[in-house]
Amino acid sequence: MTRVFITQNSQIRMPSHIPSARREFVVNAAHHSAFQLIKPAPGYSKVQAARDIRAAFQRNGDVRAIRRVERNMRFLGGVSEGPRHTGHLWRVMHSGKMWAVETNADATARRILTVHVGERRVDAAPLQGIPEVRAVRAIRWAHMPRKIPRQGMLTFTNDSSDNHLLVMIKLLPGKSIGDFRRWVNQGAQTRPPLGSHQFSFGVLSPNSTMTGTYSQPQGHYVLLCFWPDADNHGLPHFLMGMYRGVTVT
């Protein structure tokens, strides 16, 4: 287990050296935050990363910056947390250098924490019997599961060829996935038929998997991916068809 705390000014506090293993990251924060793990490409600096993140996601949706991000960062997953909500993230950590980032804050080099994963391998039992949501092909969700429990653990696996993040938002009372589909097909110019209940896991690169915890009211939800597609002028994946209905029981 690795304990993480995100301060009021979005600084990450956690050990800078951890052993390689299946790790559980227990993340608490002073305000609503999003904890993300990243493996940077050799030679890619924190200053370059912060500049590209701001240009790609926090300011003007620069497609060239999105491509630089995709070329130089491998995303290992993440979870949301806040003063009344603890985030739990499980994933296998391999040896090497990684970064821990709070993605809700304005990106700066000093907010990117370097963490070294050691060579020593620690055995850990695999997680079993947990519902799994998978990204498949380029920008699609696998058809199953159609239902998940209202709380517990959920595995997010990226078996596709692009980066993805998992977001689930509850439909407004009386609305269906058909209403959401019509909203998308009509250009997504009006208010979407979505309520305030939601949860999300961080970005995963292809051929990667993570597990996190969640707790949501029962009802009908939409599963979406908001990653911007560089080949389509930064259009979010869900506007290209990467959404489907999920029932929380």
Short mmCIF file of C-alpha atoms in Angstrom, two decimals, residues 12 14 18 25 34-42 44-46 48-50 52-54 57-58 68-79 89 91-105 107-109 111-117 163-164 202-205 208 210 227:
data_model
loop_
_atom_site.label_atom_id
_atom_site.label_comp_id
_atom_site.label_asym_id
_atom_site.label_seq_id
_atom_site.Cartn_x
_atom_site.Cartn_y
_atom_site.Cartn_z
CA ILE A 12 1.35 15.56 -4.18
CA MET A 14 3.86 10.40 -1.28
CA ILE A 18 8.33 2.34 -4.04
CA PHE A 25 -2.58 3.71 -3.86
CA ALA A 34 -7.66 13.80 -9.76
CA PHE A 35 -4.58 11.64 -9.15
CA GLN A 36 -2.86 10.36 -12.33
CA LEU A 37 0.19 8.13 -12.87
CA ILE A 38 2.34 8.68 -15.97
CA LYS A 39 5.47 7.07 -17.39
CA PRO A 40 7.41 9.73 -19.33
CA ALA A 41 9.54 9.04 -22.38
CA PRO A 42 13.33 9.34 -21.86
CA TYR A 44 10.98 14.42 -21.92
CA SER A 45 11.12 17.01 -19.14
CA LYS A 46 8.55 18.19 -16.63
CA GLN A 48 7.85 20.26 -21.58
CA ALA A 49 5.10 18.08 -20.10
CA ALA A 50 3.45 20.97 -18.23
CA ASP A 52 2.02 20.43 -23.52
CA ILE A 53 -0.69 19.54 -20.96
CA ARG A 54 -1.74 23.19 -20.70
CA PHE A 57 -6.18 20.13 -22.36
CA GLN A 58 -6.38 23.26 -20.24
CA ARG A 68 3.30 15.39 -28.26
CA VAL A 69 1.51 14.21 -25.12
CA GLU A 70 0.57 10.91 -26.79
CA ARG A 71 4.11 10.42 -28.05
CA ASN A 72 5.89 11.20 -24.78
CA MET A 73 3.58 10.00 -22.00
CA ARG A 74 2.29 6.54 -21.21
CA PHE A 75 -0.74 6.86 -18.93
CA LEU A 76 -1.04 4.33 -16.10
CA GLY A 77 -4.45 5.24 -14.69
CA GLY A 78 -5.80 7.39 -11.91
CA VAL A 79 -8.68 8.09 -9.53
CA LEU A 89 -6.19 2.67 -7.19
CA ARG A 91 -2.25 -1.52 -10.61
CA VAL A 92 0.96 -3.45 -11.28
CA MET A 93 3.97 -1.15 -11.09
CA HIS A 94 7.06 -2.06 -13.09
CA SER A 95 10.55 -0.76 -12.40
CA GLY A 96 11.58 2.64 -13.73
CA LYS A 97 10.73 6.31 -13.35
CA MET A 98 7.16 7.57 -13.30
CA TRP A 99 5.35 10.81 -12.53
CA ALA A 100 2.43 11.46 -10.20
CA VAL A 101 0.24 14.38 -11.30
CA GLU A 102 -2.87 16.17 -10.01
CA THR A 103 -4.71 16.81 -13.26
CA ASN A 104 -7.47 19.10 -11.94
CA ALA A 105 -4.93 21.84 -11.20
CA ALA A 107 -0.19 22.11 -14.93
CA THR A 108 3.21 23.29 -13.72
CA ALA A 109 6.54 21.47 -13.52
CA ARG A 111 3.32 19.97 -9.40
CA ILE A 112 4.73 16.88 -11.15
CA LEU A 113 6.28 14.48 -8.63
CA THR A 114 8.93 11.98 -9.73
CA VAL A 115 8.55 8.48 -8.24
CA HIS A 116 11.13 5.72 -8.70
CA VAL A 117 9.85 2.14 -8.85
CA ASN A 163 -5.64 6.50 -24.89
CA HIS A 164 -8.94 6.47 -22.98
CA GLY A 202 -7.91 8.49 -15.02
CA VAL A 203 -6.32 8.02 -18.42
CA LEU A 204 -5.06 4.59 -19.51
CA SER A 205 -2.77 3.99 -22.47
CA SER A 208 -2.84 -1.40 -19.65
CA MET A 210 -6.12 -0.59 -13.38
CA TRP A 227 -10.04 11.85 -24.53
#
